[in-house]
PDB file of C-alpha atoms in Angstrom:
ATOM      1  CA  MET A 270     -15.760 -63.204  82.500  1.00  0.00           C
ATOM      2  CA  SER A 271     -18.086 -60.565  81.109  1.00  0.00           C
ATOM      3  CA  ASN A 272     -20.718 -60.364  83.804  1.00  0.00           C
ATOM      4  CA  GLU A 273     -20.397 -57.048  85.620  1.00  0.00           C
ATOM      5  CA  HIS A 274     -21.022 -58.777  88.938  1.00  0.00           C
ATOM      6  CA  GLY A 275     -17.919 -60.936  88.597  1.00  0.00           C
ATOM      7  CA  GLU A 276     -17.570 -64.675  88.923  1.00  0.00           C
ATOM      8  CA  HIS A 277     -18.386 -64.712  92.628  1.00  0.00           C
ATOM      9  CA  GLY A 278     -21.621 -62.793  92.060  1.00  0.00           C
ATOM     10  CA  ALA A 279     -22.502 -65.020  89.130  1.00  0.00           C
ATOM     11  CA  ALA A 280     -21.847 -68.141  91.184  1.00  0.00           C
ATOM     12  CA  ASP A 281     -24.034 -66.828  94.007  1.00  0.00           C
ATOM     13  CA  ALA A 282     -26.880 -65.969  91.624  1.00  0.00           C
ATOM     14  CA  LEU A 283     -26.604 -69.348  89.892  1.00  0.00           C
ATOM     15  CA  ALA A 284     -26.516 -71.163  93.237  1.00  0.00           C
ATOM     16  CA  ARG A 285     -29.683 -69.338  94.360  1.00  0.00           C
ATOM     17  CA  ARG A 286     -31.453 -70.224  91.136  1.00  0.00           C
ATOM     18  CA  ARG A 287     -30.264 -73.811  91.443  1.00  0.00           C
ATOM     19  CA  THR A 288     -31.676 -74.031  94.977  1.00  0.00           C
ATOM     20  CA  GLU A 289     -35.012 -72.721  93.713  1.00  0.00           C
ATOM     21  CA  ALA A 290     -34.996 -75.117  90.756  1.00  0.00           C
ATOM     22  CA  ALA A 291     -34.126 -78.089  92.984  1.00  0.00           C
ATOM     23  CA  ALA A 292     -37.017 -77.213  95.314  1.00  0.00           C
ATOM     24  CA  ARG A 293     -39.336 -76.970  92.300  1.00  0.00           C
ATOM     25  CA  VAL A 294     -38.153 -80.389  91.081  1.00  0.00           C
ATOM     26  CA  GLU A 295     -38.868 -81.948  94.474  1.00  0.00           C
ATOM     27  CA  GLN A 296     -42.336 -80.354  94.600  1.00  0.00           C
ATOM     28  CA  LEU A 297     -43.124 -81.616  91.103  1.00  0.00           C
ATOM     29  CA  ARG A 298     -41.879 -85.101  91.975  1.00  0.00           C
ATOM     30  CA  HIS A 299     -44.219 -85.028  94.978  1.00  0.00           C
ATOM     31  CA  GLU A 300     -47.119 -83.952  92.731  1.00  0.00           C
ATOM     32  CA  LEU A 301     -46.284 -86.688  90.243  1.00  0.00           C
ATOM     33  CA  ARG A 302     -46.270 -89.299  93.018  1.00  0.00           C
ATOM     34  CA  ALA A 303     -49.686 -88.006  94.122  1.00  0.00           C
ATOM     35  CA  VAL A 304     -51.028 -88.345  90.576  1.00  0.00           C
ATOM     36  CA  GLN A 305     -49.517 -91.851  90.332  1.00  0.00           C
ATOM     37  CA  SER A 306     -51.171 -92.796  93.589  1.00  0.00           C
ATOM     38  CA  ALA A 307     -54.515 -91.379  92.506  1.00  0.00           C
ATOM     39  CA  ARG A 308     -54.278 -93.212  89.177  1.00  0.00           C
ATOM     40  CA  SER A 309     -53.499 -96.521  90.852  1.00  0.00           C
ATOM     41  CA  THR A 310     -56.285 -96.252  93.435  1.00  0.00           C
ATOM     42  CA  ASN A 311     -58.917 -94.842  91.083  1.00  0.00           C
ATOM     43  CA  SER A 312     -60.710 -97.667  89.310  1.00  0.00           C
ATOM     44  CA  ASP A 313     -63.247 -95.358  87.647  1.00  0.00           C
ATOM     45  CA  ASP A 314     -62.868 -94.355  84.039  1.00  0.00           C
ATOM     46  CA  ASP A 315     -61.636 -90.811  84.500  1.00  0.00           C
ATOM     47  CA  GLU A 316     -61.365 -90.288  80.730  1.00  0.00           C
ATOM     48  CA  HIS A 317     -65.073 -89.503  80.592  1.00  0.00           C
ATOM     49  CA  ASP A 318     -65.280 -87.265  83.661  1.00  0.00           C
ATOM     50  CA  PRO A 319     -66.885 -83.972  82.597  1.00  0.00           C
ATOM     51  CA  GLU A 320     -65.766 -82.277  85.820  1.00  0.00           C
ATOM     52  CA  GLY A 321     -62.215 -81.506  84.773  1.00  0.00           C
ATOM     53  CA  ALA A 322     -58.864 -82.807  83.708  1.00  0.00           C
ATOM     54  CA  THR A 323     -58.347 -86.531  83.536  1.00  0.00           C
ATOM     55  CA  MET A 324     -55.635 -88.318  85.466  1.00  0.00           C
ATOM     56  CA  SER A 325     -53.823 -88.824  82.166  1.00  0.00           C
ATOM     57  CA  GLN A 326     -53.904 -85.086  81.497  1.00  0.00           C
ATOM     58  CA  ALA A 327     -52.653 -84.335  85.005  1.00  0.00           C
ATOM     59  CA  TRP A 328     -49.877 -86.917  84.602  1.00  0.00           C
ATOM     60  CA  SER A 329     -48.862 -85.459  81.252  1.00  0.00           C
ATOM     61  CA  GLN A 330     -48.886 -81.884  82.524  1.00  0.00           C
ATOM     62  CA  VAL A 331     -46.865 -82.552  85.672  1.00  0.00           C
ATOM     63  CA  SER A 332     -44.434 -84.775  83.746  1.00  0.00           C
ATOM     64  CA  GLY A 333     -43.850 -82.036  81.187  1.00  0.00           C
ATOM     65  CA  VAL A 334     -43.241 -79.365  83.801  1.00  0.00           C
ATOM     66  CA  LEU A 335     -40.947 -81.732  85.714  1.00  0.00           C
ATOM     67  CA  ASP A 336     -38.927 -82.444  82.554  1.00  0.00           C
ATOM     68  CA  SER A 337     -38.526 -78.708  82.003  1.00  0.00           C
ATOM     69  CA  ALA A 338     -37.439 -78.151  85.607  1.00  0.00           C
ATOM     70  CA  LEU A 339     -34.899 -80.987  85.348  1.00  0.00           C
ATOM     71  CA  ARG A 340     -33.450 -79.426  82.160  1.00  0.00           C
ATOM     72  CA  GLU A 341     -33.174 -76.082  83.973  1.00  0.00           C
ATOM     73  CA  LEU A 342     -31.407 -77.768  86.887  1.00  0.00           C
ATOM     74  CA  ASP A 343     -28.966 -79.420  84.487  1.00  0.00           C
ATOM     75  CA  GLU A 344     -28.311 -76.093  82.716  1.00  0.00           C
ATOM     76  CA  LEU A 345     -27.632 -74.401  86.060  1.00  0.00           C
ATOM     77  CA  ASP A 346     -25.243 -77.192  87.107  1.00  0.00           C
ATOM     78  CA  THR A 347     -23.398 -76.786  83.804  1.00  0.00           C
ATOM     79  CA  ALA A 348     -23.235 -73.008  84.281  1.00  0.00           C
ATOM     80  CA  LEU A 349     -21.808 -73.484  87.782  1.00  0.00           C
ATOM     81  CA  GLU A 350     -19.171 -75.816  86.316  1.00  0.00           C
ATOM     82  CA  ARG A 351     -18.296 -73.101  83.770  1.00  0.00           C
ATOM     83  CA  VAL A 352     -17.861 -70.609  86.631  1.00  0.00           C
ATOM     84  CA  ALA A 353     -15.501 -73.058  88.362  1.00  0.00           C
ATOM     85  CA  THR A 354     -13.424 -73.535  85.206  1.00  0.00           C
ATOM     86  CA  GLY A 355     -13.417 -69.838  84.306  1.00  0.00           C
ATOM     87  CA  ASP A 356     -15.481 -70.338  81.151  1.00  0.00           C
ATOM     88  CA  TYR A 357     -18.667 -68.686  82.427  1.00  0.00           C
ATOM     89  CA  GLY A 358     -19.770 -65.792  80.252  1.00  0.00           C
ATOM     90  CA  ILE A 359     -17.863 -67.068  77.227  1.00  0.00           C
ATOM     91  CA  CYS A 360     -19.875 -68.389  74.274  1.00  0.00           C
ATOM     92  CA  ARG A 361     -19.277 -72.116  73.787  1.00  0.00           C
ATOM     93  CA  ARG A 362     -19.683 -71.748  70.031  1.00  0.00           C
ATOM     94  CA  CYS A 363     -17.754 -68.635  68.993  1.00  0.00           C
ATOM     95  CA  GLY A 364     -15.630 -67.945  72.085  1.00  0.00           C
ATOM     96  CA  ARG A 365     -16.722 -64.323  72.455  1.00  0.00           C
ATOM     97  CA  ALA A 366     -18.027 -62.792  75.654  1.00  0.00           C
ATOM     98  CA  ILE A 367     -21.755 -63.195  76.286  1.00  0.00           C
ATOM     99  CA  ASP A 368     -23.432 -59.831  76.807  1.00  0.00           C
ATOM    100  CA  PRO A 369     -23.964 -59.175  80.546  1.00  0.00           C
ATOM    101  CA  ALA A 370     -27.615 -58.271  79.866  1.00  0.00           C
ATOM    102  CA  ARG A 371     -28.115 -61.748  78.377  1.00  0.00           C
ATOM    103  CA  LEU A 372     -26.515 -63.355  81.424  1.00  0.00           C
ATOM    104  CA  ASP A 373     -28.735 -61.260  83.691  1.00  0.00           C
ATOM    105  CA  ALA A 374     -31.795 -62.483  81.777  1.00  0.00           C
ATOM    106  CA  ARG A 375     -30.572 -66.067  81.290  1.00  0.00           C
ATOM    107  CA  PRO A 376     -27.823 -66.795  83.811  1.00  0.00           C
ATOM    108  CA  ALA A 377     -27.290 -70.319  82.475  1.00  0.00           C
ATOM    109  CA  ALA A 378     -26.812 -69.091  78.896  1.00  0.00           C
ATOM    110  CA  ALA A 379     -23.927 -70.895  77.217  1.00  0.00           C
ATOM    111  CA  LEU A 380     -24.245 -69.117  73.866  1.00  0.00           C
ATOM    112  CA  CYS A 381     -24.125 -65.466  72.914  1.00  0.00           C
ATOM    113  CA  ILE A 382     -27.328 -64.120  71.402  1.00  0.00           C
ATOM    114  CA  ASP A 383     -26.003 -64.389  67.828  1.00  0.00           C
ATOM    115  CA  CYS A 384     -24.990 -68.042  68.252  1.00  0.00           C
ATOM    116  CA  ALA A 385     -28.256 -68.822  70.071  1.00  0.00           C
ATOM    117  CA  ARG A 386     -30.180 -67.467  67.065  1.00  0.00           C
ATOM    118  CA  LEU A 387     -28.122 -69.632  64.715  1.00  0.00           C
ATOM    119  CA  ALA A 388     -28.658 -72.689  66.880  1.00  0.00           C
ATOM    120  CA  GLY A 389     -32.268 -71.883  67.236  1.00  0.00           C
TER     121      GLY A 389
END
């Protein structure tokens, strides 16, 4: 494992980020339920409301952010699995060590920077 903090440190950092991501997912799910509730109880045509975002815009925005948070949660779960199997910090594509600076910036990174650019 290439991370200078070792596997235990990496697992701790990933677990902290996962906890934060899971909390964000729950908050976004709560916001989405609130938008759903507002949409179902609002019989007015909000599409022509000059005062701000429509319910459809709010729904779309929260849904998009929730999707992103769910992807992050999945990436963190996968990274934690790689720690458990001893594959954390090793590029899935080329098998070389992922630079520790990359792992510090993107702890769930599964590709080295060169392979990420190729995949990109």
